[in-house]
Tab-separated table of C-alpha atoms in Angstrom:
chain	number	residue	atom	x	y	z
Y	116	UNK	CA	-2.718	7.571	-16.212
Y	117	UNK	CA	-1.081	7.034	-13.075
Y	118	UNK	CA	-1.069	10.684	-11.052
Y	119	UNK	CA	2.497	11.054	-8.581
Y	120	UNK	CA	1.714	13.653	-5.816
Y	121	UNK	CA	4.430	15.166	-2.947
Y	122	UNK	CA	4.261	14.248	0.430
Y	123	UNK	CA	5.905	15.185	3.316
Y	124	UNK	CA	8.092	12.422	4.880
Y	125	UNK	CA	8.789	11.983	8.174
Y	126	UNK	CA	12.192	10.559	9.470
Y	127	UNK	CA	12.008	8.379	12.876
Y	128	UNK	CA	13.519	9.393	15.662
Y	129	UNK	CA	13.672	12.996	14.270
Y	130	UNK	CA	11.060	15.813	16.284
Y	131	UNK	CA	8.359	17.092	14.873
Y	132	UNK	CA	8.990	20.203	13.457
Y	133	UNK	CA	5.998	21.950	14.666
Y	134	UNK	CA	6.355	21.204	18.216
Y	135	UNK	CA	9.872	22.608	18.364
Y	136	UNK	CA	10.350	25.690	21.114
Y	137	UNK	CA	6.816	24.773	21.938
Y	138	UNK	CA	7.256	24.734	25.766
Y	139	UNK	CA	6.801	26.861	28.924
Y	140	UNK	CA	7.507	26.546	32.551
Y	141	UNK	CA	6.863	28.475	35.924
Y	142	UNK	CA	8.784	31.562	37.120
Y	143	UNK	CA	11.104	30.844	40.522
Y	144	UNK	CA	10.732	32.302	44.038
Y	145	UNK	CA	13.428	33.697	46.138
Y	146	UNK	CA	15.041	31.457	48.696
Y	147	UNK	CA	16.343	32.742	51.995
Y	148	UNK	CA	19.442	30.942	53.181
Y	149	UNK	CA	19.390	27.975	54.832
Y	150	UNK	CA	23.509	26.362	54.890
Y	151	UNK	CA	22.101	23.861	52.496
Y	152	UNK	CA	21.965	23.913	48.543
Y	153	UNK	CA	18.866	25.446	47.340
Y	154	UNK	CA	18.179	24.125	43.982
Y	155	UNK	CA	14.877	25.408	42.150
Y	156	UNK	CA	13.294	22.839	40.277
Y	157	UNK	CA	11.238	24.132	37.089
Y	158	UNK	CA	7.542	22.870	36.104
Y	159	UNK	CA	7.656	22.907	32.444
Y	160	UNK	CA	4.789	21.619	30.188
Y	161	UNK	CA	3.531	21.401	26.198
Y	162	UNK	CA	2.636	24.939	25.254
Y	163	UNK	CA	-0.428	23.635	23.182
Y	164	UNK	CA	-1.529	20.779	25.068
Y	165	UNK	CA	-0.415	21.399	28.376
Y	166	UNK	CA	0.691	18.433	29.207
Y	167	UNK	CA	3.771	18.088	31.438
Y	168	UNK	CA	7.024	17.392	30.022
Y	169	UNK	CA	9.685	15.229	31.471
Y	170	UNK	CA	12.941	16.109	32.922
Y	171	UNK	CA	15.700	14.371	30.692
Y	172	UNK	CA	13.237	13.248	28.530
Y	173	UNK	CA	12.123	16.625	26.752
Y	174	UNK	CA	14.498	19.065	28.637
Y	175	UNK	CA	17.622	19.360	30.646
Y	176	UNK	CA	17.810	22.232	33.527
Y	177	UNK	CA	21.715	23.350	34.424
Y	178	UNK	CA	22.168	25.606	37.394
Y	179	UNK	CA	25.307	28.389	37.931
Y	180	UNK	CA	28.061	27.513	39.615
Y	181	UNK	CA	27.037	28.167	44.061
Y	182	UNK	CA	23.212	27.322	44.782
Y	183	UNK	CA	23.784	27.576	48.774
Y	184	UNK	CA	25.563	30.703	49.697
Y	185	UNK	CA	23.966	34.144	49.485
Y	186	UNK	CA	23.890	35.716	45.600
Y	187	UNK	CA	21.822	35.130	42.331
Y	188	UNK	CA	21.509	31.487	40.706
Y	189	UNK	CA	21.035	31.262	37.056
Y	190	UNK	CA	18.773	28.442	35.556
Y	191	UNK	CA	19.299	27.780	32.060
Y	192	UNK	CA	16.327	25.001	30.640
Y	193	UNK	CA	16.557	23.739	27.172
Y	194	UNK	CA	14.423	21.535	25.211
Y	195	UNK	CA	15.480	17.945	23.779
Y	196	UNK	CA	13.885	15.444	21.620
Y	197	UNK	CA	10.562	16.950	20.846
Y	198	UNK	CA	11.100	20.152	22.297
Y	199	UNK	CA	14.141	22.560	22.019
Y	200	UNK	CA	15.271	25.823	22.522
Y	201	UNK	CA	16.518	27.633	25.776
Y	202	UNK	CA	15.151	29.540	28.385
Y	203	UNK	CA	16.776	30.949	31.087
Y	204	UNK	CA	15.611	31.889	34.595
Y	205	UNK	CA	17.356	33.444	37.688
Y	206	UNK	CA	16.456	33.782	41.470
Y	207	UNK	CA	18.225	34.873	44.197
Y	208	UNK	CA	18.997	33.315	47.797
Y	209	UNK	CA	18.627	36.163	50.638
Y	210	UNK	CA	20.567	36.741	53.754
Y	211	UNK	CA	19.048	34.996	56.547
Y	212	UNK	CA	18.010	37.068	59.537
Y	213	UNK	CA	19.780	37.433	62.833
Y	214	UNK	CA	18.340	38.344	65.955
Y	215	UNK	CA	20.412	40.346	68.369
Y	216	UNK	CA	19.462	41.261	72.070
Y	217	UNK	CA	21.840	42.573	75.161
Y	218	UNK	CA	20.666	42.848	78.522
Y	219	UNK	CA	20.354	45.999	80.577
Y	220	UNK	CA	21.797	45.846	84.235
Y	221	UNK	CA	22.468	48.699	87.080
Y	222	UNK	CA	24.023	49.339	90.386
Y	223	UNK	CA	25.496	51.811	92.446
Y	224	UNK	CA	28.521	52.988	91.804
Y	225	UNK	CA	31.372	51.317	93.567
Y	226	UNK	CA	34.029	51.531	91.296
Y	227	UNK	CA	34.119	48.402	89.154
Y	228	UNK	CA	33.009	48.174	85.565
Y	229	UNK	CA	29.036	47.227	85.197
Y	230	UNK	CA	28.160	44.677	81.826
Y	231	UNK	CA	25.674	42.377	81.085
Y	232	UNK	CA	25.514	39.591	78.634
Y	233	UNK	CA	23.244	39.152	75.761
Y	234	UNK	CA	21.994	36.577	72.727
Y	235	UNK	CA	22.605	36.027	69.330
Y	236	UNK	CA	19.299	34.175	67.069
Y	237	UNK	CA	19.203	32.769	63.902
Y	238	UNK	CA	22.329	30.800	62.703
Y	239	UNK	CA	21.140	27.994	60.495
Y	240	UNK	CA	22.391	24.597	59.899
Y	241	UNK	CA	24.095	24.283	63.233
Y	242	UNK	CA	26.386	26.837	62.027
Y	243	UNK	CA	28.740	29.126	64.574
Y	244	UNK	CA	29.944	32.577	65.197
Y	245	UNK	CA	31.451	34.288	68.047
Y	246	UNK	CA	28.974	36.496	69.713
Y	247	UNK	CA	29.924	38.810	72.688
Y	248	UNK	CA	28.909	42.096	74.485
Y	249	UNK	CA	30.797	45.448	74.617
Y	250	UNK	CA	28.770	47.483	76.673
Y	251	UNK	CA	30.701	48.870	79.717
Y	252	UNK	CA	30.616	51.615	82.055
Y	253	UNK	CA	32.470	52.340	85.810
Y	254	UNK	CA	31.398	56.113	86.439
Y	255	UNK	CA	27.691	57.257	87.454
Y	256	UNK	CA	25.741	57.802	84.337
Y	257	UNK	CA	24.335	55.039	81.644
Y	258	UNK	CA	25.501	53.372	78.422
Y	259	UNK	CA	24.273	51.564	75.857
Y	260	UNK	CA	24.921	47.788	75.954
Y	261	UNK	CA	26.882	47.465	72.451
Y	262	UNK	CA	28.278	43.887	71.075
Y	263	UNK	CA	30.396	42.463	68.134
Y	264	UNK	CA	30.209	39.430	66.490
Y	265	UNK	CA	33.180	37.629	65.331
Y	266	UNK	CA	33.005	35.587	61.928
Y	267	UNK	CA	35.474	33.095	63.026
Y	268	UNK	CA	33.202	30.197	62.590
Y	269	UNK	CA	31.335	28.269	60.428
Y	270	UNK	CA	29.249	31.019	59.512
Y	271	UNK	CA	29.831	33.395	56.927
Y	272	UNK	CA	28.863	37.337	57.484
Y	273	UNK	CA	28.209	37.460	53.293
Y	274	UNK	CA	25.065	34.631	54.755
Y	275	UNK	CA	23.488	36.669	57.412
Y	276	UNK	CA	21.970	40.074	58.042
Y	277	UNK	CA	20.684	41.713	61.822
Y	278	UNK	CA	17.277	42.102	61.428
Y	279	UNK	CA	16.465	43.640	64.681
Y	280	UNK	CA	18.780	44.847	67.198
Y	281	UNK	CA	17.458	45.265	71.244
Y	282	UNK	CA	19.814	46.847	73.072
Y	283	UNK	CA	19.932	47.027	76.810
Y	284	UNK	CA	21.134	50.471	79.014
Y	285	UNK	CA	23.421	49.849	81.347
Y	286	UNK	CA	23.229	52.401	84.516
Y	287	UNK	CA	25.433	53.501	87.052
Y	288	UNK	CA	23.293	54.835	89.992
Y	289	UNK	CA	24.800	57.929	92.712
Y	290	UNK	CA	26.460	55.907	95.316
Y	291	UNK	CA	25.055	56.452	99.308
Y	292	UNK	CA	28.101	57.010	101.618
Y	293	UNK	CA	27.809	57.065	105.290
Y	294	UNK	CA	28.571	60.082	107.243
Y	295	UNK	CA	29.611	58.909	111.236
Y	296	UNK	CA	30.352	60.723	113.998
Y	297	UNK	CA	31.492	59.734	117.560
Y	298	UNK	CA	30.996	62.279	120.538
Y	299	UNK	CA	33.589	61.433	123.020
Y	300	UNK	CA	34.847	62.711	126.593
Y	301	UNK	CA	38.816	63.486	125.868
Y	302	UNK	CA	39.182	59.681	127.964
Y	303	UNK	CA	37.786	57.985	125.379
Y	304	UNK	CA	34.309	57.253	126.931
Y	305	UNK	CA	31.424	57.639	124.889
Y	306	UNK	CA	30.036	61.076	125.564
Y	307	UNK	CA	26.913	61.294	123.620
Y	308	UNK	CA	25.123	58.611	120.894
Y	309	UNK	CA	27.143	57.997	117.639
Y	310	UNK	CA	25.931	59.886	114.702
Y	311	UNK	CA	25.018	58.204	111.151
Y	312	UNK	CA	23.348	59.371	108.064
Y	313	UNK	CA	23.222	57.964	104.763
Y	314	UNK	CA	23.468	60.561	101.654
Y	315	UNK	CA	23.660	60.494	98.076
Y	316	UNK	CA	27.243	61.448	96.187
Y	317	UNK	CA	27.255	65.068	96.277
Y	318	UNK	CA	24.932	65.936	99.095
Y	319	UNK	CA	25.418	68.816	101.544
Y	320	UNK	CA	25.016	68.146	105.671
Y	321	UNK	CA	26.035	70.296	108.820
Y	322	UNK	CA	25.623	68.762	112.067
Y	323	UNK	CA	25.170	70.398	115.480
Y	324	UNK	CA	27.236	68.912	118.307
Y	325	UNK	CA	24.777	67.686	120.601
Y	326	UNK	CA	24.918	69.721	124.215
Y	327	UNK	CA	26.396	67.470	127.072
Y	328	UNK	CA	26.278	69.481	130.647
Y	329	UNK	CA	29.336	70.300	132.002
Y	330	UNK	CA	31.541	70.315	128.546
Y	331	UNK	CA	32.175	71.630	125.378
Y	332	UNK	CA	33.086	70.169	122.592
Y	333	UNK	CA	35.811	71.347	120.023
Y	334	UNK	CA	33.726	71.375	117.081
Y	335	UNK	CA	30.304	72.939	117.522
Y	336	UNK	CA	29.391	71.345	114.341
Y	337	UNK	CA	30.453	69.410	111.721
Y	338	UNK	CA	29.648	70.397	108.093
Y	339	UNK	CA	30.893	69.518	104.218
Y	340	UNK	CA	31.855	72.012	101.413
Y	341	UNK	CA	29.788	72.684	98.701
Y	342	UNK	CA	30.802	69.880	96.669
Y	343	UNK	CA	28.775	67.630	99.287
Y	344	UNK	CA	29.964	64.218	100.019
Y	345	UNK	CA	32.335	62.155	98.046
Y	346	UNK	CA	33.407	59.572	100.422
Y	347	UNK	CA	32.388	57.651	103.488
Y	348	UNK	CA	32.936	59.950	106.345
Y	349	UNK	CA	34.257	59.180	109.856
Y	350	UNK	CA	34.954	62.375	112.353
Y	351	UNK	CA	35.253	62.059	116.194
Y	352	UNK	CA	34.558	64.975	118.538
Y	353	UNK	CA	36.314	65.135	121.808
Y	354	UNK	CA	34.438	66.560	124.837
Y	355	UNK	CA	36.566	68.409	127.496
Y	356	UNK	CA	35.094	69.853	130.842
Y	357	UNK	CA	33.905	73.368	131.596
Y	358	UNK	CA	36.384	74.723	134.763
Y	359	UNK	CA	34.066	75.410	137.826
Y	360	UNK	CA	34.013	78.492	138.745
Y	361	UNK	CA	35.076	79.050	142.743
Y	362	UNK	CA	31.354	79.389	144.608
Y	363	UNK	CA	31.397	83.078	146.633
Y	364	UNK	CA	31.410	83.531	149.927
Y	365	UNK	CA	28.899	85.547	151.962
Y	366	UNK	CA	30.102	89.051	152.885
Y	367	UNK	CA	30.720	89.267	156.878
Y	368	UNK	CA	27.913	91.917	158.576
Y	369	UNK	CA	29.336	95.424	158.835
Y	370	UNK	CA	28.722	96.671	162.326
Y	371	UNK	CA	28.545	100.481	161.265
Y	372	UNK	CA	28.197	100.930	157.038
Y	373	UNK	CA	30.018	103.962	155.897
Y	374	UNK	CA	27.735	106.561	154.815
Y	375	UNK	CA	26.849	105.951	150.912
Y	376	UNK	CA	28.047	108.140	148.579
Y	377	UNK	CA	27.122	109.538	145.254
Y	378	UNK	CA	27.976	107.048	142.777
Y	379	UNK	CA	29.889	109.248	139.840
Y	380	UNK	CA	28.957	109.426	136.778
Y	381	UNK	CA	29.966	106.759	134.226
Y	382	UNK	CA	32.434	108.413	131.496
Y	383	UNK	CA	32.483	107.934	128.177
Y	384	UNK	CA	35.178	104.657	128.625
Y	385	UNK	CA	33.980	101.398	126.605
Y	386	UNK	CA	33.344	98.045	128.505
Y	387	UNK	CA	35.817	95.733	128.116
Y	388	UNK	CA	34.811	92.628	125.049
Y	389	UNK	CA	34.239	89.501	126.621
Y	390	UNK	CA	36.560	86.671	125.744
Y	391	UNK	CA	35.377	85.333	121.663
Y	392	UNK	CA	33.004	82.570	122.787
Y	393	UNK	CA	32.198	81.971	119.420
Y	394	UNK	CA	31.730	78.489	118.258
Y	395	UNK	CA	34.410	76.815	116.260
Y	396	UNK	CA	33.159	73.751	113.463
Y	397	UNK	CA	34.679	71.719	110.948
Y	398	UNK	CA	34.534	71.917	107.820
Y	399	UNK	CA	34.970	68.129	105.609
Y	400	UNK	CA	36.674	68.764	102.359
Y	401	UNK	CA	38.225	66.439	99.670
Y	402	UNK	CA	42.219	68.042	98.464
Y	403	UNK	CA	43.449	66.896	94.982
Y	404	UNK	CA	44.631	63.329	96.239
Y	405	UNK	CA	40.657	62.398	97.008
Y	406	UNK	CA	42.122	62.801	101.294
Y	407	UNK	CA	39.331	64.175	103.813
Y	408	UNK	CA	40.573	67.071	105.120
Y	409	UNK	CA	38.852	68.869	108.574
Y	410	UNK	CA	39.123	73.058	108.031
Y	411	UNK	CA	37.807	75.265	111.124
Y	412	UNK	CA	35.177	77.164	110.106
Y	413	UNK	CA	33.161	79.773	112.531
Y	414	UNK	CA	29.744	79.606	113.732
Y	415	UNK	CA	28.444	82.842	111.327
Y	416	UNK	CA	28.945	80.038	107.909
Y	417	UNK	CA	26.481	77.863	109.276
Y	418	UNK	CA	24.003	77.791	106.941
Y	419	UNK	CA	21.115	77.705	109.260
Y	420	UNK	CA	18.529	76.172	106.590
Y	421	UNK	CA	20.557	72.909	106.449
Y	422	UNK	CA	20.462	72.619	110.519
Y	423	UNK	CA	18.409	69.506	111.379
Y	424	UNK	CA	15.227	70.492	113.936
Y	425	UNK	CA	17.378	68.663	116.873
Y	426	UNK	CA	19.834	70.868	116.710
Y	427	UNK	CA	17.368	73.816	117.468
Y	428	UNK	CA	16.947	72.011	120.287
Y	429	UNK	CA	20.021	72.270	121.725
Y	430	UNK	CA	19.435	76.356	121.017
Y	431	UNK	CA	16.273	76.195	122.764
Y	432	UNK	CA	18.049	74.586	126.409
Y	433	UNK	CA	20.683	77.114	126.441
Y	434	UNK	CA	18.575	79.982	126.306
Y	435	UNK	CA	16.349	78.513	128.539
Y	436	UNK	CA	19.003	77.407	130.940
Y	437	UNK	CA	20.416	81.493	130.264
Y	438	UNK	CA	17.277	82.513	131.698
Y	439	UNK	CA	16.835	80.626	135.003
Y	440	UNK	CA	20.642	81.832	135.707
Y	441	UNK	CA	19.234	85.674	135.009
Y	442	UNK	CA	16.092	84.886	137.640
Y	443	UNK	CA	18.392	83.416	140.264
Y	444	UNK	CA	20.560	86.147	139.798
Y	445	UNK	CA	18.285	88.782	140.112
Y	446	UNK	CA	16.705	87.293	142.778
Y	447	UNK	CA	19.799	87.025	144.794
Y	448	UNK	CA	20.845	90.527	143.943
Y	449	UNK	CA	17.607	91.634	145.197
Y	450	UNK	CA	17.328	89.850	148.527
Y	451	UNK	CA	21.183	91.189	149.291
Y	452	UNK	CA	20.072	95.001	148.304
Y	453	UNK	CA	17.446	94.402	151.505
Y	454	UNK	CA	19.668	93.208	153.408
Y	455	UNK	CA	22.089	96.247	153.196
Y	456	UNK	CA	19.444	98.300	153.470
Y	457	UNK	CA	18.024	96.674	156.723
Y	458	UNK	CA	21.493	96.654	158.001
Y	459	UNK	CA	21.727	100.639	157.515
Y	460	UNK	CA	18.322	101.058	159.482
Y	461	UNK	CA	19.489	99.564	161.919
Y	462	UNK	CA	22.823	101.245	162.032
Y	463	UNK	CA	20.895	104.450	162.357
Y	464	UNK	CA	18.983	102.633	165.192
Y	465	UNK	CA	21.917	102.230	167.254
Y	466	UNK	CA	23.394	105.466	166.486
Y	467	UNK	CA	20.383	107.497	167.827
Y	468	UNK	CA	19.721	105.433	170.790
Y	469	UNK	CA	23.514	105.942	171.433
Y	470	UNK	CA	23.253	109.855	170.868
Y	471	UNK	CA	20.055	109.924	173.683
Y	472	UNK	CA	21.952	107.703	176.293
Y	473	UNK	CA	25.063	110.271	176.103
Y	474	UNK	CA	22.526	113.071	176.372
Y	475	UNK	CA	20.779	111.651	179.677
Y	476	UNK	CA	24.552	110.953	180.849
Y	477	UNK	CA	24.992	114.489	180.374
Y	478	UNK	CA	22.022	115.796	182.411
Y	479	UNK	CA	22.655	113.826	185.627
């Protein structure tokens, strides 16, 4: 008895059932952008045996649409012949990092705008942007060096991020300005060594006029306002001569004094003032249109503390020269009270010796 039994036929060409969906592959990595297409390519292999399956042969991979520029890129893998079924995968391509750095720069002020330039780092694939600084300052103080970049190139912003930023300080320093002063005679000619300092914006200075014999100068000293210097400074002071006084003549001898009498005693009248001898200065101030103007100011503002320690000097020689006038004087008012005092003894003298001769005159 012949026995029939089922079995399973197998059509060439067609895949074995049991190895259908029976695949794996690897997981993809970021990419970060490079201007080129960045295509991940899968690793995909038997589930069961391991074995590594061919491209085209056992799957296909498809890839969305943009695989260069910054955003997510979807894989889709699906098995053929042997294999089948789908599997889809995504990664993403990252912004590429930019470098930016600005420079710092300073300088005294002087008016005209302060920059400084700077770099841009990282642009891939030879591509361009326009890269500039901002930073700017004219007036004393500092600013940060600031910059823009301009996507007019081949470079797309979407493609790039700043990943570090180093920003430079730009710094505009006080200015110096140079205070001068010329001592001249009212000629012209150079009556004592021109005078030059160098101070910061805003500094306070008061200068003695230095003492030339003989003359006085029309400002005793020359001085700023509170607001200090704001400007180069240039003053002259003119030098004019003291008049001579006319030199006294000696007193011819009296032959007979008059007889001294009581000097009366002084009422309660007030001496007369002397003429105001006080110094006049000058004062340097700035008016609204930024124009030195030259104020006189008396001695009593002089704020002693900002005198410099020549200028005590010149203090120190008039007193001095004060006092060897007060010895001379003295002296000579001393010697001439002998004198008239001698003369009166010997007034008396003659006037006795004149009294006996008109006595023995008398007797004979």
């Amino acid at each position: 008895m012949l026995e029939v039994t089922a079995a399973e036929i197998v059509i060439p060409g067609e895949p074995d059932p049991d190895a259908r969906f029976a695949f794996t592959g690897d997981m993809p990595e970021d990419k970060v952008y490079n201007g080129s297409e960045q295509k991940w390519e899968p690793t995909i292999s038997d589930k069961e045996t391991g074995k590594t399956l061919a491209k085209g042969t056992d799957y296909t991979v498809s890839y969305s649409e943009d695989c260069t520029n910054v955003g997510a890129v979807i894989v889709t893998i699906k098995g053929v012949g042997n294999y089948s079924g789908e599997v889809v995968r995504f990664y993403h391509i990252t912004k590429a990092p930019l470098i930016v750095t600005t420079s710092s720069a300073s300088k005294r002020y002087d008016g005209t705008p302060l920059t400084a330039d700077g770099t841009l780092e990282g642009l891939v694939n030879n591509e361009t942007a326009t890269f500039r600084t901002t930073g700017t300052i004219t007036e004393e103080g500092t600013a940060q060096n600031t910059y823009e970049i301009e996507w007019s190139g081949t470079a797309k912003e979407t493609n790039y991020t700043i990943a570090k930023e180093d920003l430079g300080t730009l710094t505009i320093e006080r200015p110096y300005y140079t205070l001068t002063i010329n001592y001249v005679f009212s000629n012209g000619a150079t009556a004592a060594p021109t005078f030059t300092q160098q101070l910061l914006r805003g500094e306070t200075y008061s200068r003695m006029s230095p003492t030339v014999n003989g003359y006085t100068p029309n400002y005793a000293f020359v001085r700023s306002d509170a607001n200090g210097i704001q400007q180069n400074i240039t003053l002259t002071v003119v030098y004019t001569a003291i008049p001579t006084p006319t030199t006294p003549t000696t007193p011819a001898t009296p032959t007979t004094p008059a007889t001294p009498t009581t000097p009366a005693t002084p009422g309660g009248g007030t001496t007369a003032a002397p003429a105001d001898g006080t110094p006049v200065g000058a004062e340097v101030r700035a008016n609204e249109d930024g124009d030195v103007e030259v104020v006189p100011v008396v001695e009593e503002d002089v704020p002693l503390a900002k005198r410099d320690l020549d200028d005590h000097k010149c203090c120190i020689l008039h007193f001095l020269l004060m006092l060897a006038a007060m010895i001379i004087y003295a002296a000579y008012t001393r010697s001439m009270k002998k004198r008239q005092e001698r003369i009166a003894e010997l007034a008396e003298e003659l006037e006795t010796e004149k009294l006996k001769r008109e006595q023995q005159e008398s007797a004979e």
